[in-house]
mmCIF file of C-alpha atoms in Angstrom:
data_model
loop_
_atom_site.group_PDB
_atom_site.id
_atom_site.type_symbol
_atom_site.label_atom_id
_atom_site.label_comp_id
_atom_site.label_asym_id
_atom_site.label_seq_id
_atom_site.Cartn_x
_atom_site.Cartn_y
_atom_site.Cartn_z
ATOM 1 C CA UNK G 1 124.241 180.293 42.845
ATOM 2 C CA UNK G 2 121.865 178.559 45.398
ATOM 3 C CA UNK G 3 118.958 180.450 46.632
ATOM 4 C CA UNK G 4 118.669 177.603 49.418
ATOM 5 C CA UNK G 5 116.447 179.478 51.613
ATOM 6 C CA UNK G 6 113.602 180.108 49.603
ATOM 7 C CA UNK G 7 113.153 176.291 49.224
ATOM 8 C CA UNK G 8 111.858 174.073 51.730
ATOM 9 C CA UNK G 9 114.377 171.115 52.870
ATOM 10 C CA UNK G 10 115.351 168.653 50.659
ATOM 11 C CA UNK G 11 115.135 171.295 47.679
ATOM 12 C CA UNK G 12 116.847 173.001 45.906
ATOM 13 C CA UNK G 13 117.077 176.664 44.099
ATOM 14 C CA UNK G 14 119.693 177.371 41.745
ATOM 15 C CA UNK G 15 120.712 180.769 39.990
ATOM 16 C CA UNK G 16 122.547 180.691 36.655
ATOM 17 C CA UNK G 17 124.249 183.317 34.178
ATOM 18 C CA UNK G 18 124.114 181.724 31.298
ATOM 19 C CA UNK G 19 126.728 183.544 28.801
ATOM 20 C CA UNK G 20 129.243 182.155 31.221
ATOM 21 C CA UNK G 21 131.036 178.854 29.477
ATOM 22 C CA UNK G 22 129.635 175.689 29.476
ATOM 23 C CA UNK G 23 130.919 173.601 32.520
ATOM 24 C CA UNK G 24 133.137 170.779 30.342
ATOM 25 C CA UNK G 25 131.358 168.498 32.102
ATOM 26 C CA UNK G 26 128.233 169.183 29.832
ATOM 27 C CA UNK G 27 127.532 167.507 26.589
ATOM 28 C CA UNK G 28 125.744 169.058 24.185
ATOM 29 C CA UNK G 29 124.053 165.222 23.112
ATOM 30 C CA UNK G 30 122.257 165.120 26.586
ATOM 31 C CA UNK G 31 119.524 166.662 24.792
ATOM 32 C CA UNK G 32 116.413 165.683 23.250
ATOM 33 C CA UNK G 33 115.095 165.850 20.104
ATOM 34 C CA UNK G 34 112.486 168.358 20.320
ATOM 35 C CA UNK G 35 115.265 170.256 22.898
ATOM 36 C CA UNK G 36 117.837 170.586 19.857
ATOM 37 C CA UNK G 37 115.439 172.015 17.545
ATOM 38 C CA UNK G 38 113.674 174.531 20.234
ATOM 39 C CA UNK G 39 117.388 175.836 20.425
ATOM 40 C CA UNK G 40 117.875 176.431 16.388
ATOM 41 C CA UNK G 41 114.208 178.083 16.010
ATOM 42 C CA UNK G 42 115.577 180.888 17.949
ATOM 43 C CA UNK G 43 117.036 183.761 15.772
ATOM 44 C CA UNK G 44 120.226 184.566 17.375
ATOM 45 C CA UNK G 45 123.029 182.337 17.533
ATOM 46 C CA UNK G 46 123.538 183.827 21.837
ATOM 47 C CA UNK G 47 119.758 182.624 22.242
ATOM 48 C CA UNK G 48 120.227 179.536 21.046
ATOM 49 C CA UNK G 49 123.365 179.195 23.504
ATOM 50 C CA UNK G 50 121.114 180.519 26.299
ATOM 51 C CA UNK G 51 118.692 177.787 25.807
ATOM 52 C CA UNK G 52 120.603 174.774 25.263
ATOM 53 C CA UNK G 53 122.779 176.044 28.621
ATOM 54 C CA UNK G 54 120.160 176.168 30.679
ATOM 55 C CA UNK G 55 118.255 172.668 29.808
ATOM 56 C CA UNK G 56 121.752 171.292 30.135
ATOM 57 C CA UNK G 57 122.266 172.634 33.352
ATOM 58 C CA UNK G 58 118.635 171.760 34.305
ATOM 59 C CA UNK G 59 119.170 167.792 33.387
ATOM 60 C CA UNK G 60 122.352 168.054 35.443
ATOM 61 C CA UNK G 61 120.712 169.270 38.337
ATOM 62 C CA UNK G 62 118.358 166.825 37.848
ATOM 63 C CA UNK G 63 120.099 164.452 37.314
ATOM 64 C CA UNK G 64 122.117 164.633 40.338
ATOM 65 C CA UNK G 65 118.329 164.352 41.992
ATOM 66 C CA UNK G 66 117.348 161.339 41.035
ATOM 67 C CA UNK G 67 120.068 159.542 39.973
ATOM 68 C CA UNK G 68 119.767 158.967 36.623
ATOM 69 C CA UNK G 69 122.146 160.251 33.915
ATOM 70 C CA UNK G 70 121.361 163.493 32.409
ATOM 71 C CA UNK G 71 120.358 161.789 28.779
ATOM 72 C CA UNK G 72 118.489 159.323 30.485
ATOM 73 C CA UNK G 73 116.271 161.828 31.727
ATOM 74 C CA UNK G 74 112.617 162.182 29.609
ATOM 75 C CA UNK G 75 110.062 164.388 30.184
ATOM 76 C CA UNK G 76 105.984 165.135 29.815
ATOM 77 C CA UNK G 77 104.014 168.370 29.113
ATOM 78 C CA UNK G 78 100.388 168.821 30.485
ATOM 79 C CA UNK G 79 97.867 170.551 28.585
ATOM 80 C CA UNK G 80 99.303 174.180 29.650
ATOM 81 C CA UNK G 81 103.057 173.246 28.535
ATOM 82 C CA UNK G 82 103.892 172.299 32.234
ATOM 83 C CA UNK G 83 106.889 169.963 32.174
ATOM 84 C CA UNK G 84 107.248 167.198 34.402
ATOM 85 C CA UNK G 85 109.722 164.517 34.693
ATOM 86 C CA UNK G 86 108.423 160.966 32.997
ATOM 87 C CA UNK G 87 107.894 157.785 35.282
ATOM 88 C CA UNK G 88 110.484 155.727 35.753
ATOM 89 C CA UNK G 89 113.009 159.148 35.637
ATOM 90 C CA UNK G 90 112.934 160.540 38.892
ATOM 91 C CA UNK G 91 114.631 157.589 40.775
ATOM 92 C CA UNK G 92 111.996 156.094 42.659
ATOM 93 C CA UNK G 93 110.418 159.421 44.172
ATOM 94 C CA UNK G 94 108.043 161.869 42.722
ATOM 95 C CA UNK G 95 110.945 165.161 41.978
ATOM 96 C CA UNK G 96 108.997 168.188 41.036
ATOM 97 C CA UNK G 97 110.991 171.208 39.459
ATOM 98 C CA UNK G 98 110.644 174.705 37.409
ATOM 99 C CA UNK G 99 112.584 176.704 34.941
ATOM 100 C CA UNK G 100 112.478 179.762 34.980
ATOM 101 C CA UNK G 101 114.941 182.554 32.388
ATOM 102 C CA UNK G 102 115.234 186.338 31.928
ATOM 103 C CA UNK G 103 117.577 187.597 29.176
ATOM 104 C CA UNK G 104 121.004 186.227 30.545
ATOM 105 C CA UNK G 105 119.641 184.787 33.920
ATOM 106 C CA UNK G 106 117.694 181.136 34.372
ATOM 107 C CA UNK G 107 116.795 180.152 37.973
ATOM 108 C CA UNK G 108 115.932 176.034 38.443
ATOM 109 C CA UNK G 109 113.564 175.254 41.339
ATOM 110 C CA UNK G 110 113.375 171.647 42.305
ATOM 111 C CA UNK G 111 111.537 170.372 45.099
ATOM 112 C CA UNK G 112 110.921 166.039 46.089
ATOM 113 C CA UNK G 113 107.685 165.513 46.667
ATOM 114 C CA UNK G 114 104.866 168.229 46.183
ATOM 115 C CA UNK G 115 104.487 171.166 43.109
ATOM 116 C CA UNK G 116 107.233 173.945 42.904
ATOM 117 C CA UNK G 117 106.952 177.454 40.658
ATOM 118 C CA UNK G 118 109.360 179.507 40.416
ATOM 119 C CA UNK G 119 110.161 182.815 38.220
ATOM 120 C CA UNK G 120 113.059 185.900 37.625
ATOM 121 C CA UNK G 121 112.213 189.097 35.930
ATOM 122 C CA UNK G 122 115.273 190.967 35.672
ATOM 123 C CA UNK G 123 115.076 194.715 36.779
ATOM 124 C CA UNK G 124 114.874 196.922 33.143
ATOM 125 C CA UNK G 125 113.028 199.985 32.609
ATOM 126 C CA UNK G 126 109.509 199.881 31.830
ATOM 127 C CA UNK G 127 107.203 203.207 30.808
ATOM 128 C CA UNK G 128 104.981 203.657 33.458
ATOM 129 C CA UNK G 129 101.965 203.932 31.711
ATOM 130 C CA UNK G 130 102.627 200.707 29.855
ATOM 131 C CA UNK G 131 102.949 199.089 32.803
ATOM 132 C CA UNK G 132 99.495 200.380 34.461
ATOM 133 C CA UNK G 133 97.839 199.116 31.206
ATOM 134 C CA UNK G 134 99.296 195.906 32.199
ATOM 135 C CA UNK G 135 98.530 195.830 35.921
ATOM 136 C CA UNK G 136 94.503 196.178 34.749
ATOM 137 C CA UNK G 137 94.795 193.042 33.141
ATOM 138 C CA UNK G 138 97.232 191.275 35.891
ATOM 139 C CA UNK G 139 96.461 192.413 39.215
ATOM 140 C CA UNK G 140 93.271 192.299 41.405
ATOM 141 C CA UNK G 141 91.549 195.808 42.277
ATOM 142 C CA UNK G 142 93.428 195.769 45.261
ATOM 143 C CA UNK G 143 97.024 195.371 43.831
ATOM 144 C CA UNK G 144 96.630 198.074 41.263
ATOM 145 C CA UNK G 145 95.203 200.833 43.807
ATOM 146 C CA UNK G 146 98.908 200.036 45.925
ATOM 147 C CA UNK G 147 100.479 200.243 42.406
ATOM 148 C CA UNK G 148 98.433 203.602 41.952
ATOM 149 C CA UNK G 149 99.122 204.765 44.935
ATOM 150 C CA UNK G 150 102.919 204.373 44.426
ATOM 151 C CA UNK G 151 102.901 206.417 41.463
ATOM 152 C CA UNK G 152 101.181 209.160 42.663
ATOM 153 C CA UNK G 153 103.027 209.562 45.735
ATOM 154 C CA UNK G 154 106.382 209.859 43.718
ATOM 155 C CA UNK G 155 108.238 206.563 43.492
ATOM 156 C CA UNK G 156 110.714 206.679 41.370
ATOM 157 C CA UNK G 157 110.949 204.507 38.528
ATOM 158 C CA UNK G 158 112.830 201.712 39.765
ATOM 159 C CA UNK G 159 110.994 201.309 42.637
ATOM 160 C CA UNK G 160 107.743 201.008 40.743
ATOM 161 C CA UNK G 161 109.320 198.336 38.253
ATOM 162 C CA UNK G 162 110.551 196.169 41.156
ATOM 163 C CA UNK G 163 107.195 196.549 42.867
ATOM 164 C CA UNK G 164 105.087 195.594 39.194
ATOM 165 C CA UNK G 165 107.706 192.659 38.521
ATOM 166 C CA UNK G 166 107.386 191.496 42.385
ATOM 167 C CA UNK G 167 103.376 191.074 41.585
ATOM 168 C CA UNK G 168 104.638 189.811 37.946
ATOM 169 C CA UNK G 169 106.994 187.188 39.158
ATOM 170 C CA UNK G 170 104.731 185.785 42.367
ATOM 171 C CA UNK G 171 101.680 185.501 39.982
ATOM 172 C CA UNK G 172 104.093 183.448 37.241
ATOM 173 C CA UNK G 173 105.135 181.615 40.498
ATOM 174 C CA UNK G 174 102.120 180.144 41.906
ATOM 175 C CA UNK G 175 100.432 179.528 37.865
ATOM 176 C CA UNK G 176 103.445 177.566 37.295
ATOM 177 C CA UNK G 177 103.144 175.969 40.678
ATOM 178 C CA UNK G 178 99.749 174.591 39.533
ATOM 179 C CA UNK G 179 100.844 173.812 36.515
ATOM 180 C CA UNK G 180 98.159 176.048 35.174
ATOM 181 C CA UNK G 181 99.833 178.703 32.720
ATOM 182 C CA UNK G 182 98.148 181.787 31.407
ATOM 183 C CA UNK G 183 94.562 180.042 31.566
ATOM 184 C CA UNK G 184 94.642 180.728 35.460
ATOM 185 C CA UNK G 185 93.118 184.271 36.047
ATOM 186 C CA UNK G 186 96.072 185.706 37.735
ATOM 187 C CA UNK G 187 93.977 189.411 38.547
ATOM 188 C CA UNK G 188 92.116 187.433 41.165
ATOM 189 C CA UNK G 189 95.174 185.836 42.482
ATOM 190 C CA UNK G 190 96.154 188.174 45.133
ATOM 191 C CA UNK G 191 99.581 187.684 45.716
ATOM 192 C CA UNK G 192 100.710 191.459 46.778
ATOM 193 C CA UNK G 193 103.223 193.666 45.503
ATOM 194 C CA UNK G 194 105.793 193.728 48.745
ATOM 195 C CA UNK G 195 109.098 191.030 48.383
ATOM 196 C CA UNK G 196 109.041 190.673 51.822
ATOM 197 C CA UNK G 197 105.537 190.041 51.895
ATOM 198 C CA UNK G 198 105.898 186.214 52.643
ATOM 199 C CA UNK G 199 102.269 184.485 52.357
ATOM 200 C CA UNK G 200 99.987 181.656 51.856
ATOM 201 C CA UNK G 201 97.636 181.711 48.658
ATOM 202 C CA UNK G 202 94.881 180.261 49.223
ATOM 203 C CA UNK G 203 92.975 179.687 45.615
ATOM 204 C CA UNK G 204 90.959 177.020 44.255
ATOM 205 C CA UNK G 205 92.114 175.220 41.377
ATOM 206 C CA UNK G 206 88.717 174.718 39.381
ATOM 207 C CA UNK G 207 84.835 174.768 40.323
ATOM 208 C CA UNK G 208 83.942 172.421 42.717
ATOM 209 C CA UNK G 209 87.509 171.874 44.096
ATOM 210 C CA UNK G 210 88.936 172.467 47.322
ATOM 211 C CA UNK G 211 91.098 175.309 47.658
ATOM 212 C CA UNK G 212 94.706 175.106 47.202
ATOM 213 C CA UNK G 213 97.298 176.339 49.339
ATOM 214 C CA UNK G 214 100.484 178.365 48.020
ATOM 215 C CA UNK G 215 103.489 179.304 50.260
ATOM 216 C CA UNK G 216 104.962 182.516 48.707
ATOM 217 C CA UNK G 217 108.080 184.154 48.994
ATOM 218 C CA UNK G 218 110.364 186.800 47.147
ATOM 219 C CA UNK G 219 113.627 187.724 46.823
ATOM 220 C CA UNK G 220 115.208 191.107 45.454
ATOM 221 C CA UNK G 221 118.585 190.189 44.069
ATOM 222 C CA UNK G 222 120.845 193.783 44.610
ATOM 223 C CA UNK G 223 118.812 196.430 41.801
ATOM 224 C CA UNK G 224 119.495 193.581 39.434
ATOM 225 C CA UNK G 225 116.541 190.692 39.740
ATOM 226 C CA UNK G 226 113.399 189.658 41.376
ATOM 227 C CA UNK G 227 113.051 186.266 42.340
ATOM 228 C CA UNK G 228 109.937 184.576 43.093
ATOM 229 C CA UNK G 229 109.052 181.107 44.461
ATOM 230 C CA UNK G 230 105.905 179.076 45.221
ATOM 231 C CA UNK G 231 105.360 175.986 46.512
ATOM 232 C CA UNK G 232 102.057 173.426 47.025
ATOM 233 C CA UNK G 233 101.381 172.944 50.265
#
């Protein structure tokens, strides 16, 4: 499934059910030795299969964007683990991507030229008190107040969980786009809790650097999952 409106022109955003059969055109020989080893480290066969499926899908999509074959693609990782195509693997253009998964769903965002980050989370039951405890570690003071207001107003658990996961995926998408992972203080990143809140987030990468603008969008996939995409401007 393509979710094109969430990415700039020339990019692509695709949703995949990892429990569907592998397409006949996919070949596990595309995977690098590192990817194969990572798959084998998962404790169950179903988790191993999901990992392989996600990475084969990623390779197929990136190959279509770069003109390379899926097996030719090689990847580097920065100090925080963000993957990127090695030079010479991008078909002459800088192709940025972000892969996320939540249980059986995978989300792949691809964008030529500029960084992109994407995150997906299935909407599932949460202990409200545990959620509020987590919120103190990842949310700004204003975002925490918004979540508390929802709880105290008697909103149902699904609405509260969806708001929490909206904030979570928006922050994850931002730090993935920045390539900084959990090293970034996300409790200082004001992304909001509303899925229809399309905003421009401005945050400095590090002391002394200019602010970086991030275009942030979120979509709810029915009552199933929350998807957020962040594009560095």
